Structure formats: structure tokens, C-alpha cells
Coordinates of C-alpha atoms and ligand atoms in Angstrom, one line a residue:
M92 CA 38.8 -64.0 -143.7
E93 CA 37.4 -67.1 -142.0
S94 CA 36.5 -66.6 -138.4
S95 CA 37.4 -69.0 -135.6
N96 CA 35.0 -71.1 -133.5
N97 CA 36.9 -69.8 -130.5
E98 CA 35.6 -66.3 -130.2
N99 CA 38.1 -65.1 -127.6
P100 CA 41.4 -67.0 -127.8
A101 CA 44.0 -65.9 -125.4
I102 CA 47.3 -65.2 -127.1
S103 CA 50.6 -64.9 -125.4
F104 CA 54.2 -64.5 -126.5
E105 CA 57.5 -66.1 -125.3
L106 CA 60.6 -64.0 -125.2
F107 CA 64.2 -64.9 -124.3
P108 CA 66.4 -62.5 -122.4
P109 CA 68.8 -60.8 -124.9
K110 CA 72.5 -61.0 -124.4
T111 CA 73.6 -57.7 -126.0
E112 CA 72.6 -54.1 -125.9
K113 CA 71.5 -54.4 -129.6
G114 CA 69.4 -57.4 -128.6
V115 CA 67.8 -55.4 -125.8
E116 CA 66.9 -52.5 -128.2
K117 CA 65.5 -55.0 -130.7
L118 CA 63.4 -56.7 -127.9
K119 CA 61.9 -53.3 -127.0
L120 CA 60.7 -52.8 -130.6
V121 CA 59.4 -56.4 -130.9
V122 CA 57.4 -56.0 -127.6
A123 CA 55.9 -52.7 -128.7
E124 CA 54.7 -54.3 -131.9
L125 CA 53.4 -57.5 -130.3
N126 CA 51.8 -55.7 -127.4
A127 CA 49.5 -54.0 -129.9
L128 CA 47.8 -57.4 -130.3
H129 CA 46.7 -57.2 -126.6
P130 CA 48.3 -60.5 -125.5
E131 CA 47.3 -62.0 -122.2
Y132 CA 51.0 -61.9 -121.1
F133 CA 54.6 -62.2 -122.3
S134 CA 56.7 -65.0 -120.8
V135 CA 60.5 -64.8 -120.4
T136 CA 62.7 -67.9 -120.6
Y137 CA 65.2 -68.8 -117.9
G138 CA 68.4 -70.8 -118.3
A139 CA 68.4 -74.0 -116.3
G140 CA 70.7 -73.9 -113.2
G141 CA 70.3 -70.1 -113.2
S142 CA 72.5 -69.6 -116.2
T143 CA 70.6 -66.6 -117.5
Q144 CA 69.1 -65.6 -114.2
D145 CA 70.2 -61.9 -114.2
R146 CA 69.2 -61.4 -117.8
T147 CA 65.8 -62.9 -117.1
F148 CA 65.3 -60.6 -114.1
A149 CA 66.3 -57.6 -116.2
T150 CA 63.9 -58.5 -119.0
V151 CA 61.1 -59.2 -116.5
D152 CA 61.8 -55.9 -114.7
W153 CA 61.7 -53.9 -117.9
L154 CA 58.4 -55.5 -119.0
R155 CA 56.9 -54.8 -115.5
E156 CA 58.0 -51.2 -115.8
Q157 CA 56.0 -51.0 -119.1
G158 CA 52.9 -52.2 -117.2
I159 CA 53.0 -55.5 -119.2
D160 CA 51.7 -58.7 -117.6
T161 CA 54.7 -61.0 -117.4
A162 CA 55.2 -64.6 -116.7
P163 CA 58.8 -65.5 -115.9
H164 CA 59.9 -69.1 -116.6
L165 CA 61.5 -70.8 -113.6
S166 CA 63.4 -74.1 -113.9
C167 CA 64.4 -76.2 -110.9
I168 CA 67.1 -78.6 -112.0
G169 CA 70.5 -77.8 -110.5
T170 CA 69.1 -75.2 -108.1
D171 CA 68.4 -75.6 -104.4
K172 CA 65.0 -74.9 -102.8
D173 CA 66.1 -71.7 -100.9
E174 CA 67.4 -70.1 -104.1
I175 CA 64.1 -70.9 -105.9
L176 CA 62.1 -69.5 -103.0
D177 CA 64.2 -66.3 -103.0
I178 CA 63.4 -65.9 -106.7
L179 CA 59.7 -66.5 -106.1
K180 CA 59.6 -64.0 -103.2
R181 CA 61.2 -61.4 -105.5
Y182 CA 58.6 -62.0 -108.2
H183 CA 55.8 -62.0 -105.6
E184 CA 56.9 -58.6 -104.3
Q185 CA 56.9 -57.3 -107.8
G186 CA 53.3 -58.2 -108.2
I187 CA 53.9 -61.0 -110.7
H188 CA 51.1 -63.5 -110.5
R189 CA 52.0 -66.0 -113.2
I190 CA 55.0 -68.4 -113.4
V191 CA 55.9 -71.0 -116.1
A192 CA 57.3 -73.9 -113.9
L193 CA 59.8 -76.2 -115.5
R194 CA 62.4 -78.8 -114.8
G195 CA 64.8 -77.4 -117.4
D196 CA 67.8 -79.0 -119.0
L197 CA 71.2 -78.3 -117.7
P198 CA 73.4 -76.8 -120.4
S199 CA 76.1 -79.4 -121.4
G200 CA 79.5 -78.4 -120.1
S201 CA 77.8 -75.9 -117.7
G202 CA 80.0 -77.2 -114.9
L203 CA 76.9 -77.2 -112.7
G204 CA 77.1 -80.1 -110.3
G205 CA 74.3 -82.5 -109.3
L206 CA 70.6 -82.2 -110.1
G207 CA 69.7 -80.2 -107.0
E208 CA 66.9 -80.7 -104.6
L209 CA 64.1 -80.8 -107.1
N210 CA 64.4 -83.3 -110.0
Y211 CA 61.1 -82.9 -111.8
A212 CA 58.7 -80.0 -112.6
N213 CA 55.9 -81.5 -110.5
E214 CA 58.1 -81.0 -107.4
L215 CA 58.6 -77.3 -108.3
V216 CA 54.9 -76.9 -108.8
A217 CA 54.3 -78.4 -105.3
L218 CA 56.9 -76.1 -103.8
I219 CA 55.2 -73.0 -105.3
R220 CA 51.8 -74.1 -104.1
E221 CA 53.2 -75.0 -100.6
H222 CA 54.7 -71.6 -100.1
F223 CA 52.5 -69.3 -102.1
N224 CA 49.2 -71.1 -102.2
E225 CA 47.1 -69.5 -105.1
D226 CA 49.2 -66.3 -105.4
F227 CA 50.8 -67.6 -108.6
H228 CA 49.0 -68.9 -111.6
I229 CA 51.2 -71.8 -112.6
E230 CA 51.7 -72.9 -116.2
V231 CA 53.6 -76.2 -116.9
A232 CA 55.0 -77.7 -120.1
A233 CA 53.0 -80.4 -122.1
Y234 CA 54.4 -82.5 -124.9
P235 CA 51.8 -83.7 -127.5
E236 CA 54.6 -85.6 -129.3
F237 CA 56.1 -86.7 -125.9
H238 CA 59.2 -85.5 -124.1
P239 CA 62.3 -87.0 -125.6
Q240 CA 63.4 -88.5 -122.3
A241 CA 60.0 -90.0 -121.4
E242 CA 60.1 -93.8 -120.9
S243 CA 56.9 -94.1 -122.9
A244 CA 53.9 -92.1 -124.0
Q245 CA 51.9 -93.5 -121.0
A246 CA 54.6 -92.5 -118.6
D247 CA 54.8 -89.0 -120.0
L248 CA 51.0 -88.6 -119.7
D249 CA 51.2 -89.9 -116.1
N250 CA 53.9 -87.3 -115.4
F251 CA 51.8 -84.6 -116.9
K252 CA 49.0 -85.6 -114.6
R253 CA 51.4 -85.5 -111.7
K254 CA 52.1 -81.8 -112.5
V255 CA 48.5 -81.0 -112.7
E256 CA 47.7 -82.8 -109.4
S257 CA 50.6 -80.9 -107.8
G258 CA 48.7 -77.7 -108.6
A259 CA 49.3 -76.5 -112.1
H260 CA 46.6 -74.2 -113.4
G261 CA 47.4 -74.4 -117.1
A262 CA 49.8 -75.9 -119.7
I263 CA 51.7 -74.7 -122.7
T264 CA 52.7 -77.3 -125.2
Q265 CA 56.0 -77.9 -126.9
Y266 CA 55.5 -76.8 -130.5
F267 CA 54.3 -79.2 -133.1
Y268 CA 53.2 -79.1 -136.8
N269 CA 50.7 -81.9 -136.6
A270 CA 47.4 -80.9 -135.1
D271 CA 46.3 -84.5 -134.6
A272 CA 49.1 -85.0 -132.0
Y273 CA 47.6 -82.1 -130.0
W274 CA 44.0 -83.3 -130.3
R275 CA 45.0 -86.9 -129.3
F276 CA 47.0 -85.6 -126.3
C277 CA 44.1 -83.4 -125.2
D278 CA 41.7 -86.4 -125.5
D279 CA 44.1 -88.6 -123.4
C280 CA 44.3 -85.8 -120.8
R281 CA 40.5 -85.5 -120.6
Q282 CA 40.2 -89.3 -120.2
R283 CA 42.6 -89.0 -117.2
G284 CA 40.4 -86.3 -115.7
I285 CA 42.7 -83.4 -116.5
T286 CA 40.7 -80.3 -117.2
I287 CA 43.2 -77.4 -117.2
P288 CA 43.6 -75.4 -120.4
I289 CA 46.3 -76.8 -122.6
V290 CA 47.4 -74.0 -124.9
P291 CA 49.3 -75.0 -128.1
G292 CA 52.8 -73.6 -128.4
I293 CA 53.3 -72.2 -131.9
M294 CA 56.7 -71.9 -133.5
P295 CA 56.8 -69.7 -136.6
I296 CA 59.0 -71.1 -139.4
T297 CA 61.6 -68.5 -140.4
N298 CA 64.9 -70.5 -140.8
Y299 CA 65.1 -74.1 -141.8
S300 CA 68.5 -75.2 -140.4
S301 CA 68.1 -73.8 -136.9
L302 CA 64.5 -75.1 -136.7
A303 CA 65.6 -78.6 -137.8
R304 CA 68.5 -78.6 -135.2
F305 CA 66.2 -77.4 -132.4
S306 CA 63.4 -79.8 -133.3
D307 CA 65.8 -82.8 -133.3
A308 CA 66.9 -81.8 -129.8
C309 CA 63.5 -81.2 -128.2
G310 CA 61.6 -84.0 -129.9
A311 CA 59.3 -81.9 -132.0
E312 CA 58.6 -83.5 -135.4
I313 CA 58.8 -81.5 -138.6
P314 CA 56.6 -83.6 -141.0
R315 CA 58.5 -84.9 -144.0
W316 CA 56.5 -82.9 -146.5
I317 CA 57.4 -79.7 -144.7
R318 CA 61.1 -80.6 -144.3
K319 CA 61.3 -81.5 -148.0
R320 CA 59.7 -78.2 -149.1
L321 CA 61.9 -76.2 -146.7
E322 CA 65.0 -78.0 -147.9
S323 CA 64.1 -77.2 -151.5
Y324 CA 64.2 -73.4 -150.8
G325 CA 67.9 -73.6 -149.9
D326 CA 69.0 -70.1 -148.8
D327 CA 65.9 -68.4 -150.2
L328 CA 64.7 -67.0 -146.9
D329 CA 61.7 -65.1 -148.5
S330 CA 60.3 -68.4 -149.8
I331 CA 60.9 -70.2 -146.5
Q332 CA 59.1 -67.4 -144.6
A333 CA 56.2 -67.2 -147.0
F334 CA 55.7 -71.0 -147.0
G335 CA 56.3 -71.1 -143.2
A336 CA 53.7 -68.4 -142.6
D337 CA 51.2 -70.3 -144.7
V338 CA 51.7 -73.6 -143.0
V339 CA 51.6 -72.1 -139.5
T340 CA 48.6 -70.0 -140.1
S341 CA 46.7 -73.0 -141.4
L342 CA 47.8 -75.0 -138.2
C343 CA 46.6 -72.1 -135.9
R344 CA 43.3 -71.8 -137.8
Q345 CA 42.7 -75.6 -137.4
L346 CA 43.6 -75.4 -133.7
L347 CA 41.3 -72.4 -133.0
E348 CA 38.4 -73.8 -135.0
G349 CA 38.8 -77.1 -133.1
G350 CA 38.5 -75.3 -129.8
A351 CA 42.1 -74.7 -128.6
P352 CA 41.9 -72.3 -125.7
G353 CA 44.5 -69.9 -127.1
L354 CA 47.9 -69.7 -128.8
H355 CA 51.3 -69.2 -127.2
F356 CA 53.8 -68.0 -129.8
Y357 CA 57.5 -68.8 -129.5
T358 CA 58.6 -65.5 -130.9
M359 CA 62.4 -66.0 -130.8
N360 CA 62.4 -62.2 -130.2
Q361 CA 61.1 -61.6 -133.8
S362 CA 57.8 -60.0 -134.6
D363 CA 57.4 -60.2 -138.4
S364 CA 56.1 -63.8 -138.7
V365 CA 53.9 -63.6 -135.6
L366 CA 52.3 -60.4 -136.9
Q367 CA 51.8 -61.9 -140.4
I368 CA 50.2 -65.0 -138.9
S369 CA 48.1 -63.0 -136.4
S370 CA 46.9 -60.8 -139.2
A371 CA 46.0 -63.7 -141.5
L372 CA 44.0 -65.2 -138.5
G373 CA 42.2 -61.9 -137.9
L374 CA 43.8 -61.6 -134.5
S375 CA 45.2 -58.2 -135.1
N376 CA 43.2 -56.6 -132.3
G377 CA 43.6 -59.6 -130.0
A378 CA 40.4 -61.3 -131.1
P379 CA 39.5 -63.1 -134.4
A380 CA 37.7 -61.0 -137.0
S381 CA 34.1 -61.9 -137.3
Ligands
FAD431 P1 59.2 -82.6 -116.3 O1 57.8 -82.4 -116.4 O2 59.9 -82.8 -115.0 O3 59.6 -83.9 -117.3 C1 60.9 -84.2 -117.7 C2 61.0 -85.6 -118.1 O4 61.0 -86.4 -116.9 C3 59.9 -86.2 -118.9 O5 60.4 -87.1 -119.8 C4 58.9 -86.8 -117.9 O6 58.1 -87.8 -118.5 C5 60.0 -87.4 -116.9 N1 59.5 -87.5 -115.6 C6 58.8 -86.6 -114.9 N2 58.5 -87.0 -113.6 C7 59.1 -88.2 -113.5 C8 59.3 -89.1 -112.4 N3 58.8 -88.8 -111.2 N4 60.0 -90.2 -112.7 C9 60.5 -90.5 -113.9 N5 60.4 -89.6 -114.9 C10 59.7 -88.5 -114.7 N6 63.9 -75.0 -120.6 C11 64.6 -74.1 -120.0 O7 65.7 -74.4 -119.5 N7 64.2 -72.8 -119.8 C12 63.0 -72.3 -120.2 O8 62.7 -71.2 -120.0 C13 62.1 -73.3 -120.8 N8 60.9 -72.9 -121.2 C14 60.1 -73.9 -121.8 C15 58.7 -73.5 -122.1 C16 57.9 -74.4 -122.6 C17 56.4 -74.0 -122.9 C18 58.3 -75.8 -122.9 C19 57.4 -76.8 -123.5 C20 59.6 -76.1 -122.6 C21 60.5 -75.2 -122.0 N9 61.8 -75.5 -121.7 C22 62.6 -74.6 -121.0 C23 62.3 -76.9 -121.9 C24 62.1 -77.8 -120.7 O9 62.9 -77.4 -119.6 C25 62.6 -79.2 -121.2 O10 61.8 -79.8 -122.1 C26 62.9 -80.2 -120.0 O11 63.6 -81.3 -120.6 C27 61.7 -80.7 -119.4 O12 61.1 -79.8 -118.6 P2 59.6 -80.1 -117.9 O13 59.3 -79.0 -117.1 O14 58.7 -80.5 -119.0 O15 60.0 -81.5 -117.1

């Protein structure tokens, strides 16, 4: 096994709050398996406008009870400041010290009214820093292939800089399958004086149709050669997963060898692919094999 140039990459895992009892039981198994890789933390997504608030709290509470470092996501769109501050106070009292601060996207047809008091993630970051100073380590989102609503690449980079200047400590990227987009984004950031760690978000490939749908919506590009191969496997999930694990392992290896500070896996509450990729990278004990 090749070893990485990055001797000590931080790995972390994103979970979503399950909707059913069966989902909760599955999540517990997945967390037990992934926790054996000694991640830095697990993050838990949050529905914009508070649409999954209670389920996020329940998942965060359970992770905390297990003694696991947890980073709740918090989005600001459609929510007023007092409500956000109440949530932050709750997390603060629980001893949570990391937050993923986002604008969020209001679910279509959610019936939630206006945008709320905070329209962009940089305003949420500023609010957290104003009320909690350095008590929370704040992660924000970064988009190496640019956010779909950004006016231009430059405008998106300017926005990212605004989030950093508002007090973000680190960033997690939207997923991508083209390492050059990440390197170029990091170079542009360095040229703008941005020095916070920018951790690549990694989406394992396990199902072509849902990945394609999701990628179209969030502006993450699946390169044509990958799409074509995945299409050619049809319903053959084993082949999709074997090819996907190969492609994503190779991407992760390039990223770590190039000096990425860590890897943040979008687990989709599944452990198989992440374990396969981590093992191929030699990350099975939380650090690359020498
Ligand atoms: P922002 O940084 O506010 O940017 C949003 C858009 O506005 C960009 O196009 C930006 O260029 C533009 N912009 C920013 N500031 C200004 C300004 N002052 N004037 C004009 N334009 C501006 N969504 C959820 O609902 N729940 C989650 O748990 C969740 N987790 C995520 C985790 C990660 C790591 C990532 C990458 C995304 C996540 N998302 C989540 C999705 C995210 O909420 C969406 O991508 C959302 O559309 C943008 O959120 P943001 O925090 O990047 O927004």
C-alpha cells in the first residue's frame, strides 16, 4: 500500500438524522463501525428553516452520550436570530465545541415564509463569534466547482473570503471528482490570503441515479468518463460500487499525497464504501499505513 505525504490526515464523517426507528438502529451500527477509524468528529446535517431540528438534536444527543465528538450543522435561512442563539446555547451547554455554519436551502414547498434575519452564511458566522467568541470552532462550506447560485467564480471566492473574515476556522468542500478543481480553489484562496484548512468533502459512489440527481442540484460535476461507465453498469450495483470505490480511493490518495489537510466523508449513513476506501488508503487505524 502506498503511503500518503500527509502523515496525519484528520478524517471526519457526515451523518444525517434518521427518520425512522429502523434508520436509527442502522445509524448506531454505522457509527460503531466508523468510530473504529478514530475520526476527529462526526457531523450531523440540519434541515434549513429547522425542518429536521428535533431529529438533528436527537442524533447529536445520542452521539454525545457515546462520548463522540460531534459537530452539528446549523443553517440560518428562514430562521430568526433568537432561535439560532437558543440552539447555540443548547449546544454550548452540552459541551459541543464545533459547528458547521451554513446558509442552507429552504425546501421547496416548505411553506416557510421569508428568508429570515440572516441571508448568508457569513452573517451566521459573525453572529456565532459575536455571542460565543472562540467557544465554537466554526466550519463553513467551500465550493471548488462553485456554488450553483454564485454570480461568478470571483464572486463566490469573495463570498468564501467573507465567511473566513467573519471568523470561520475551517472549511469543508462540496464533493467533487476532479482534484484539479480543488487545487485551483486552494491556490485562489491562498492568493487571497485565506489560510484556514480546506478539507475536501468526499462522496462515495454507491448508486448512480441518486448521485446524478443530487449532483445536478448542488452543482457538483460528475466527469463524463465516470458518468458513462456508471451508466453502462445499469442495475449492477456490485459493479457500480467496485468502480466507485476505485475512483474515489484514487481521488483521496491524490488529495492526501498533494497535501490536503484531511478528508470529510459524506457517509449517507452507510459504512461499507467508506470502510473499503479507508482500508485501501491505509486509514484503518485513523492514520495512513507507512
Ligand atoms: P453562503 O456561503 O451564504 O453562499 C450561498 C450563495 O450566496 C453562494 O452562491 C454565494 O456566492 C452567495 N453569496 C454569499 N454572500 C453573498 C452576498 N453578500 N451577496 C450576494 N451573494 C452572496 N444544507 C442544509 O440545508 N443542511 C445541511 O446540513 C447542509 N450541510 C452542508 C455541508 C457542507 C459541507 C456543504 C458543502 C453544504 C451543506 N449544505 C447543507 C448545503 C448548503 O446549505 C447549500 O449549498 C446552500 O445553498 C449554501 O450554503 P452556504 O453556507 O454555502 O451559503
